PDB file of C-alpha atoms in Angstrom:
ATOM      1  CA  LYS Q   6     181.825  20.143  72.640  1.00 66.00           C
ATOM      2  CA  ALA Q   7     179.368  17.889  74.734  1.00 78.00           C
ATOM      3  CA  GLY Q   8     180.810  14.975  76.762  1.00 92.00           C
ATOM      4  CA  VAL Q   9     179.529  11.489  77.055  1.00 96.00           C
ATOM      5  CA  THR Q  10     176.059  11.642  78.435  1.00 97.00           C
ATOM      6  CA  GLN Q  11     174.602   8.873  80.444  1.00 97.00           C
ATOM      7  CA  THR Q  12     170.959   8.586  81.743  1.00 97.00           C
ATOM      8  CA  PRO Q  13     169.624   7.996  84.320  1.00 97.00           C
ATOM      9  CA  ARG Q  14     172.217   9.200  86.711  1.00 96.00           C
ATOM     10  CA  TYR Q  15     170.841   7.189  89.521  1.00 97.00           C
ATOM     11  CA  LEU Q  16     168.179   4.424  89.794  1.00 96.00           C
ATOM     12  CA  ILE Q  17     166.967   1.911  92.269  1.00 98.00           C
ATOM     13  CA  LYS Q  18     165.417  -1.408  91.213  1.00 98.00           C
ATOM     14  CA  THR Q  19     164.375  -4.482  92.995  1.00 98.00           C
ATOM     15  CA  ARG Q  20     165.621  -7.906  92.451  1.00 98.00           C
ATOM     16  CA  GLY Q  21     164.111  -9.701  89.305  1.00 97.00           C
ATOM     17  CA  GLN Q  22     163.500  -6.619  87.481  1.00 98.00           C
ATOM     18  CA  GLN Q  23     165.346  -5.229  84.406  1.00 98.00           C
ATOM     19  CA  VAL Q  24     167.137  -1.994  83.664  1.00 98.00           C
ATOM     20  CA  THR Q  25     168.234  -0.064  80.466  1.00 98.00           C
ATOM     21  CA  LEU Q  26     170.959   2.466  80.647  1.00 98.00           C
ATOM     22  CA  SER Q  27     171.651   4.796  77.874  1.00 98.00           C
ATOM     23  CA  CYS Q  28     174.764   6.364  76.741  1.00 98.00           C
ATOM     24  CA  SER Q  29     175.189   9.229  74.198  1.00 97.00           C
ATOM     25  CA  PRO Q  30     178.824   9.377  72.808  1.00 96.00           C
ATOM     26  CA  ILE Q  31     180.897  12.551  71.968  1.00 94.00           C
ATOM     27  CA  SER Q  32     179.817  13.802  68.474  1.00 92.00           C
ATOM     28  CA  GLY Q  33     182.041  11.798  65.929  1.00 89.00           C
ATOM     29  CA  HIS Q  34     182.888   8.981  68.215  1.00 90.00           C
ATOM     30  CA  ARG Q  35     181.866   5.592  66.859  1.00 90.00           C
ATOM     31  CA  SER Q  36     182.927   3.312  69.537  1.00 90.00           C
ATOM     32  CA  VAL Q  37     181.250   2.877  72.949  1.00 94.00           C
ATOM     33  CA  SER Q  38     182.557   0.726  75.843  1.00 94.00           C
ATOM     34  CA  TRP Q  39     180.718  -0.137  78.969  1.00 97.00           C
ATOM     35  CA  TYR Q  40     182.544  -0.818  82.288  1.00 96.00           C
ATOM     36  CA  GLN Q  41     181.014  -1.930  85.587  1.00 97.00           C
ATOM     37  CA  GLN Q  42     182.796  -0.248  88.585  1.00 96.00           C
ATOM     38  CA  THR Q  43     182.209  -1.851  92.208  1.00 95.00           C
ATOM     39  CA  PRO Q  44     184.161  -1.384  95.391  1.00 90.00           C
ATOM     40  CA  GLY Q  45     185.061  -4.903  95.410  1.00 87.00           C
ATOM     41  CA  GLN Q  46     185.758  -5.826  91.734  1.00 89.00           C
ATOM     42  CA  GLY Q  47     186.940  -2.366  90.595  1.00 91.00           C
ATOM     43  CA  LEU Q  48     186.422  -1.621  86.913  1.00 94.00           C
ATOM     44  CA  GLN Q  49     185.486  -4.523  84.904  1.00 95.00           C
ATOM     45  CA  PHE Q  50     184.944  -4.466  81.095  1.00 94.00           C
ATOM     46  CA  LEU Q  51     181.466  -5.263  79.735  1.00 96.00           C
ATOM     47  CA  PHE Q  52     181.310  -4.852  76.124  1.00 92.00           C
ATOM     48  CA  GLU Q  53     182.444  -2.474  73.213  1.00 92.00           C
ATOM     49  CA  TYR Q  54     180.505  -1.533  70.190  1.00 93.00           C
ATOM     50  CA  PHE Q  55     181.692  -0.021  67.027  1.00 90.00           C
ATOM     51  CA  SER Q  56     179.489   0.846  64.106  1.00 89.00           C
ATOM     52  CA  GLU Q  57     176.518  -1.197  65.487  1.00 93.00           C
ATOM     53  CA  THR Q  58     178.523  -4.361  66.134  1.00 92.00           C
ATOM     54  CA  GLN Q  59     179.706  -5.691  69.233  1.00 92.00           C
ATOM     55  CA  ARG Q  60     183.730  -6.065  68.971  1.00 88.00           C
ATOM     56  CA  ASN Q  61     184.488  -7.308  72.263  1.00 87.00           C
ATOM     57  CA  LYS Q  62     182.741  -8.759  75.451  1.00 91.00           C
ATOM     58  CA  GLY Q  63     183.949  -9.000  78.941  1.00 92.00           C
ATOM     59  CA  ASN Q  64     183.192 -12.057  81.344  1.00 93.00           C
ATOM     60  CA  PHE Q  65     179.646 -11.320  82.318  1.00 96.00           C
ATOM     61  CA  PRO Q  66     176.704 -13.443  82.143  1.00 96.00           C
ATOM     62  CA  GLY Q  67     174.071 -13.290  79.452  1.00 96.00           C
ATOM     63  CA  ARG Q  68     171.932 -11.081  81.415  1.00 97.00           C
ATOM     64  CA  PHE Q  69     174.001  -8.431  80.527  1.00 98.00           C
ATOM     65  CA  SER Q  70     173.413  -7.070  76.942  1.00 97.00           C
ATOM     66  CA  GLY Q  71     173.889  -4.111  74.890  1.00 97.00           C
ATOM     67  CA  ARG Q  72     173.370  -2.504  71.551  1.00 97.00           C
ATOM     68  CA  GLN Q  73     174.453   0.385  69.439  1.00 97.00           C
ATOM     69  CA  PHE Q  74     172.238   2.494  67.137  1.00 96.00           C
ATOM     70  CA  SER Q  75     173.378   4.086  63.625  1.00 95.00           C
ATOM     71  CA  ASN Q  76     173.997   7.461  65.541  1.00 94.00           C
ATOM     72  CA  SER Q  77     176.466   5.750  67.912  1.00 94.00           C
ATOM     73  CA  ARG Q  78     174.227   5.878  70.847  1.00 97.00           C
ATOM     74  CA  SER Q  79     174.384   2.805  72.931  1.00 98.00           C
ATOM     75  CA  GLU Q  80     172.091   1.127  75.376  1.00 98.00           C
ATOM     76  CA  MET Q  81     172.978  -1.703  77.806  1.00 98.00           C
ATOM     77  CA  ASN Q  82     170.265  -3.858  79.456  1.00 98.00           C
ATOM     78  CA  VAL Q  83     170.552  -6.056  82.532  1.00 98.00           C
ATOM     79  CA  SER Q  84     167.774  -8.328  83.087  1.00 96.00           C
ATOM     80  CA  THR Q  85     166.772 -10.512  86.109  1.00 97.00           C
ATOM     81  CA  LEU Q  86     168.661  -8.063  88.420  1.00 98.00           C
ATOM     82  CA  GLU Q  87     170.493  -9.516  91.398  1.00 97.00           C
ATOM     83  CA  LEU Q  88     171.768  -7.492  94.462  1.00 97.00           C
ATOM     84  CA  GLY Q  89     175.454  -8.090  93.062  1.00 96.00           C
ATOM     85  CA  ASP Q  90     174.475  -5.922  90.039  1.00 97.00           C
ATOM     86  CA  SER Q  91     174.467  -2.882  92.252  1.00 97.00           C
ATOM     87  CA  ALA Q  92     177.322  -0.744  90.712  1.00 97.00           C
ATOM     88  CA  LEU Q  93     178.233   2.251  88.875  1.00 96.00           C
ATOM     89  CA  TYR Q  94     178.177   1.637  85.109  1.00 97.00           C
ATOM     90  CA  LEU Q  95     180.286   3.788  83.008  1.00 97.00           C
ATOM     91  CA  CYS Q  96     180.161   4.428  79.457  1.00 96.00           C
ATOM     92  CA  ALA Q  97     183.245   5.606  77.438  1.00 95.00           C
ATOM     93  CA  SER Q  98     183.431   6.732  73.913  1.00 93.00           C
ATOM     94  CA  SER Q  99     186.416   6.925  71.487  1.00 89.00           C
ATOM     95  CA  LEU Q 100     187.093   7.710  67.902  1.00 82.00           C
ATOM     96  CA  SER Q 101     187.458   4.349  66.658  1.00 70.00           C
ATOM     97  CA  SER Q 102     187.692   0.764  68.231  1.00 61.00           C
ATOM     98  CA  GLY Q 103     190.613   0.142  70.407  1.00 54.00           C
ATOM     99  CA  ILE Q 104     190.346  -3.560  69.423  1.00 52.00           C
ATOM    100  CA  GLY Q 105     192.951  -4.464  66.960  1.00 48.00           C
ATOM    101  CA  THR Q 106     196.679  -4.003  66.676  1.00 47.00           C
ATOM    102  CA  GLY Q 107     198.237  -0.606  65.798  1.00 51.00           C
ATOM    103  CA  PRO Q 108     197.581   2.857  66.806  1.00 54.00           C
ATOM    104  CA  SER Q 109     194.096   2.598  67.727  1.00 58.00           C
ATOM    105  CA  GLY Q 110     194.891   0.710  70.365  1.00 62.00           C
ATOM    106  CA  ALA Q 111     196.210   3.957  72.028  1.00 68.00           C
ATOM    107  CA  ASN Q 112     192.681   5.890  71.484  1.00 79.00           C
ATOM    108  CA  VAL Q 113     191.839   7.694  74.582  1.00 87.00           C
ATOM    109  CA  LEU Q 114     188.530   6.704  76.101  1.00 90.00           C
ATOM    110  CA  THR Q 115     186.162   9.655  77.373  1.00 93.00           C
ATOM    111  CA  PHE Q 116     183.971   8.627  80.189  1.00 95.00           C
ATOM    112  CA  GLY Q 117     180.663   9.708  81.197  1.00 96.00           C
ATOM    113  CA  ALA Q 118     179.479  10.408  84.711  1.00 95.00           C
ATOM    114  CA  GLY Q 119     178.184   6.909  84.963  1.00 96.00           C
ATOM    115  CA  SER Q 120     174.752   5.475  86.068  1.00 97.00           C
ATOM    116  CA  ARG Q 121     174.393   4.191  89.644  1.00 96.00           C
ATOM    117  CA  LEU Q 122     172.284   1.447  89.935  1.00 98.00           C
ATOM    118  CA  THR Q 123     171.137   0.317  93.230  1.00 98.00           C
ATOM    119  CA  VAL Q 124     169.318  -3.360  93.496  1.00 98.00           C
ATOM    120  CA  LEU Q 125     167.180  -3.942  96.501  1.00 97.00           C
TER     121      LEU Q 125
ATOM    122  CA  ALA C  21     196.983 -11.884  78.694  1.00 79.00           C
ATOM    123  CA  GLN C  22     197.338  -8.250  80.098  1.00 87.00           C
ATOM    124  CA  SER C  23     197.184  -7.263  83.580  1.00 92.00           C
ATOM    125  CA  VAL C  24     198.078  -4.173  85.636  1.00 95.00           C
ATOM    126  CA  ALA C  25     198.815  -3.792  89.332  1.00 97.00           C
ATOM    127  CA  GLN C  26     198.343  -0.918  91.679  1.00 97.00           C
ATOM    128  CA  PRO C  27     200.156  -2.102  95.015  1.00 97.00           C
ATOM    129  CA  GLU C  28     198.938   0.893  97.067  1.00 97.00           C
ATOM    130  CA  ASP C  29     195.242   1.171  98.093  1.00 96.00           C
ATOM    131  CA  GLN C  30     195.900   4.670  99.523  1.00 97.00           C
ATOM    132  CA  VAL C  31     198.706   7.247  99.301  1.00 98.00           C
ATOM    133  CA  ASN C  32     198.982   9.991 101.770  1.00 98.00           C
ATOM    134  CA  VAL C  33     201.132  13.210 101.044  1.00 98.00           C
ATOM    135  CA  ALA C  34     201.263  16.519 102.543  1.00 98.00           C
ATOM    136  CA  GLU C  35     200.433  19.609 100.256  1.00 98.00           C
ATOM    137  CA  GLY C  36     203.404  20.980  98.398  1.00 97.00           C
ATOM    138  CA  ASN C  37     205.228  17.707  98.605  1.00 98.00           C
ATOM    139  CA  PRO C  38     205.980  15.374  95.661  1.00 98.00           C
ATOM    140  CA  LEU C  39     203.676  12.606  95.053  1.00 97.00           C
ATOM    141  CA  THR C  40     204.009   9.333  93.270  1.00 98.00           C
ATOM    142  CA  VAL C  41     201.322   6.658  92.639  1.00 98.00           C
ATOM    143  CA  LYS C  42     202.698   3.384  91.656  1.00 98.00           C
ATOM    144  CA  CYS C  43     201.842   1.063  88.514  1.00 98.00           C
ATOM    145  CA  THR C  44     203.163  -2.179  87.199  1.00 98.00           C
ATOM    146  CA  TYR C  45     201.801  -3.807  84.006  1.00 96.00           C
ATOM    147  CA  SER C  46     202.166  -7.220  82.192  1.00 94.00           C
ATOM    148  CA  VAL C  47     201.633  -7.675  78.537  1.00 89.00           C
ATOM    149  CA  SER C  48     202.801  -9.985  75.754  1.00 86.00           C
ATOM    150  CA  GLY C  49     203.946  -7.412  73.427  1.00 84.00           C
ATOM    151  CA  ASN C  50     204.554  -3.573  73.788  1.00 85.00           C
ATOM    152  CA  PRO C  51     202.271  -1.733  76.098  1.00 89.00           C
ATOM    153  CA  TYR C  52     199.946   1.303  75.746  1.00 90.00           C
ATOM    154  CA  LEU C  53     199.707   2.735  79.150  1.00 93.00           C
ATOM    155  CA  PHE C  54     197.342   5.233  80.561  1.00 95.00           C
ATOM    156  CA  TRP C  55     196.405   7.071  83.810  1.00 97.00           C
ATOM    157  CA  TYR C  56     192.926   8.265  84.715  1.00 97.00           C
ATOM    158  CA  VAL C  57     191.660  10.220  87.614  1.00 97.00           C
ATOM    159  CA  GLN C  58     188.225   9.741  89.132  1.00 96.00           C
ATOM    160  CA  TYR C  59     186.589  12.464  91.402  1.00 93.00           C
ATOM    161  CA  PRO C  60     183.507  11.626  93.744  1.00 87.00           C
ATOM    162  CA  ASN C  61     180.351  10.903  91.768  1.00 80.00           C
ATOM    163  CA  ARG C  62     182.027  11.516  88.525  1.00 84.00           C
ATOM    164  CA  GLY C  63     183.493   9.338  85.655  1.00 88.00           C
ATOM    165  CA  LEU C  64     187.135   8.752  84.884  1.00 94.00           C
ATOM    166  CA  GLN C  65     189.273  11.580  83.388  1.00 95.00           C
ATOM    167  CA  PHE C  66     192.186  10.973  81.175  1.00 94.00           C
ATOM    168  CA  LEU C  67     195.435  12.326  82.495  1.00 96.00           C
ATOM    169  CA  LEU C  68     198.046  10.880  80.128  1.00 94.00           C
ATOM    170  CA  LYS C  69     199.211   8.060  77.958  1.00 93.00           C
ATOM    171  CA  TYR C  70     202.308   6.261  76.902  1.00 93.00           C
ATOM    172  CA  ILE C  71     202.564   4.939  73.203  1.00 87.00           C
ATOM    173  CA  THR C  72     206.236   4.935  72.350  1.00 84.00           C
ATOM    174  CA  GLY C  73     209.188   7.214  72.493  1.00 83.00           C
ATOM    175  CA  ASP C  74     210.117   9.258  75.454  1.00 87.00           C
ATOM    176  CA  ASN C  75     209.975   7.593  78.871  1.00 92.00           C
ATOM    177  CA  LEU C  76     208.812  10.525  80.725  1.00 95.00           C
ATOM    178  CA  VAL C  77     205.335  11.598  79.595  1.00 94.00           C
ATOM    179  CA  LYS C  78     203.737  14.994  80.663  1.00 95.00           C
ATOM    180  CA  GLY C  79     199.956  15.003  81.125  1.00 94.00           C
ATOM    181  CA  SER C  80     197.114  17.342  82.645  1.00 91.00           C
ATOM    182  CA  TYR C  81     197.126  19.366  85.651  1.00 93.00           C
ATOM    183  CA  GLY C  82     201.035  19.114  86.116  1.00 95.00           C
ATOM    184  CA  PHE C  83     201.211  15.394  86.271  1.00 97.00           C
ATOM    185  CA  GLU C  84     203.708  13.163  84.545  1.00 97.00           C
ATOM    186  CA  ALA C  85     204.571   9.574  84.280  1.00 97.00           C
ATOM    187  CA  GLU C  86     207.672   7.664  83.815  1.00 96.00           C
ATOM    188  CA  PHE C  87     207.774   4.439  81.711  1.00 96.00           C
ATOM    189  CA  ASN C  88     210.315   1.819  82.637  1.00 96.00           C
ATOM    190  CA  LYS C  89     210.342  -1.123  80.541  1.00 94.00           C
ATOM    191  CA  SER C  90     212.957  -3.140  82.427  1.00 95.00           C
ATOM    192  CA  GLN C  91     210.726  -2.736  85.645  1.00 96.00           C
ATOM    193  CA  THR C  92     207.577  -2.810  83.726  1.00 96.00           C
ATOM    194  CA  SER C  93     206.334   0.248  85.579  1.00 97.00           C
ATOM    195  CA  PHE C  94     204.449   3.271  84.796  1.00 98.00           C
ATOM    196  CA  HIS C  95     204.399   5.468  87.880  1.00 98.00           C
ATOM    197  CA  LEU C  96     202.395   8.665  88.193  1.00 98.00           C
ATOM    198  CA  LYS C  97     204.138  11.698  89.599  1.00 98.00           C
ATOM    199  CA  LYS C  98     203.842  15.179  90.455  1.00 98.00           C
ATOM    200  CA  PRO C  99     206.391  17.551  91.861  1.00 97.00           C
ATOM    201  CA  SER C 100     204.089  19.500  94.307  1.00 97.00           C
ATOM    202  CA  ALA C 101     200.868  18.061  95.529  1.00 97.00           C
ATOM    203  CA  LEU C 102     197.646  20.166  95.766  1.00 97.00           C
ATOM    204  CA  VAL C 103     194.572  19.333  98.137  1.00 97.00           C
ATOM    205  CA  SER C 104     192.642  19.480  95.061  1.00 95.00           C
ATOM    206  CA  ASP C 105     194.485  16.451  93.747  1.00 96.00           C
ATOM    207  CA  SER C 106     192.792  14.212  96.183  1.00 97.00           C
ATOM    208  CA  ALA C 107     191.008  11.544  94.090  1.00 97.00           C
ATOM    209  CA  LEU C 108     191.033   8.054  93.040  1.00 97.00           C
ATOM    210  CA  TYR C 109     193.573   7.179  90.291  1.00 98.00           C
ATOM    211  CA  PHE C 110     193.771   4.307  87.923  1.00 97.00           C
ATOM    212  CA  CYS C 111     196.216   2.948  85.807  1.00 97.00           C
ATOM    213  CA  ALA C 112     195.276   1.030  82.690  1.00 95.00           C
ATOM    214  CA  VAL C 113     196.864  -0.971  79.895  1.00 92.00           C
ATOM    215  CA  ARG C 114     196.363  -2.334  76.523  1.00 88.00           C
ATOM    216  CA  ASP C 115     198.839  -4.638  74.680  1.00 83.00           C
ATOM    217  CA  SER C 116     199.442  -3.227  71.348  1.00 77.00           C
ATOM    218  CA  TYR C 117     200.022  -6.535  69.603  1.00 71.00           C
ATOM    219  CA  THR C 118     196.821  -8.270  70.471  1.00 62.00           C
ATOM    220  CA  GLY C 119     194.105  -8.197  68.359  1.00 54.00           C
ATOM    221  CA  ARG C 120     190.978  -8.350  70.783  1.00 55.00           C
ATOM    222  CA  ARG C 121     191.599  -6.762  74.007  1.00 71.00           C
ATOM    223  CA  ALA C 122     189.655  -4.071  75.840  1.00 83.00           C
ATOM    224  CA  LEU C 123     191.574  -1.623  78.218  1.00 88.00           C
ATOM    225  CA  THR C 124     192.477  -3.364  81.490  1.00 91.00           C
ATOM    226  CA  PHE C 125     192.372  -1.178  84.569  1.00 95.00           C
ATOM    227  CA  GLY C 126     194.209  -1.540  87.901  1.00 96.00           C
ATOM    228  CA  SER C 127     192.417  -1.487  91.206  1.00 95.00           C
ATOM    229  CA  GLY C 128     192.876   2.059  91.971  1.00 97.00           C
ATOM    230  CA  THR C 129     194.897   4.095  94.389  1.00 97.00           C
ATOM    231  CA  ARG C 130     193.224   6.690  96.408  1.00 97.00           C
ATOM    232  CA  LEU C 131     195.306   9.764  96.850  1.00 98.00           C
ATOM    233  CA  GLN C 132     194.870  11.898 100.034  1.00 97.00           C
ATOM    234  CA  VAL C 133     196.690  15.339 100.088  1.00 97.00           C
ATOM    235  CA  GLN C 134     196.669  16.844 103.620  1.00 96.00           C
ATOM    236  CA  PRO C 135     196.765  20.474 103.890  1.00 95.00           C
TER     237      PRO C 135
END
């Protein structure tokens, strides 16, 4: 069973540019979450998509956006890149949305290897 | 609100000795608790989770964690550490009662196992 696939693995951009990162979840998983990992801030939640709908959003500026396609694949976009956007961006998939009360909150997230973005 | 704290940035232990990585949490209702491990240049890998029931949870690679409700803790343990256990460990929590909460991660603890 293939894992969560993120592309590209590494990329270098300059300030002001935009970037699109892609995530293919495990087959059958309908929920995709995105996290930003930096040495200073740790793991911060960006957003979660389930059935092509954004279910939850973290405290990031509007420059960060995402979407999910009908095959559950997801993309996130960062526009007008800043130096502080340099980070490892992690995508995680799960069977169902963890949002909401009840057992779905205990769903395990399966993470991809991440996309490491460097902004110069 | 939900939060999780990992009070130690780094834990050093000799190979063969028991290890403990500490985690405390705060939630409004009952917690769902998780431990993940991250190796260099890799994503996070799931180790174990607590939902309800037995306070001692067994997970992958010989790891276990003890849930303590009165101390709001969920410490990760292993009876005998291996050099290959050296990695970054994250505790995470989600409140089972709130409707719109993503998984919240702690700041991570780097485990260094010396040969």
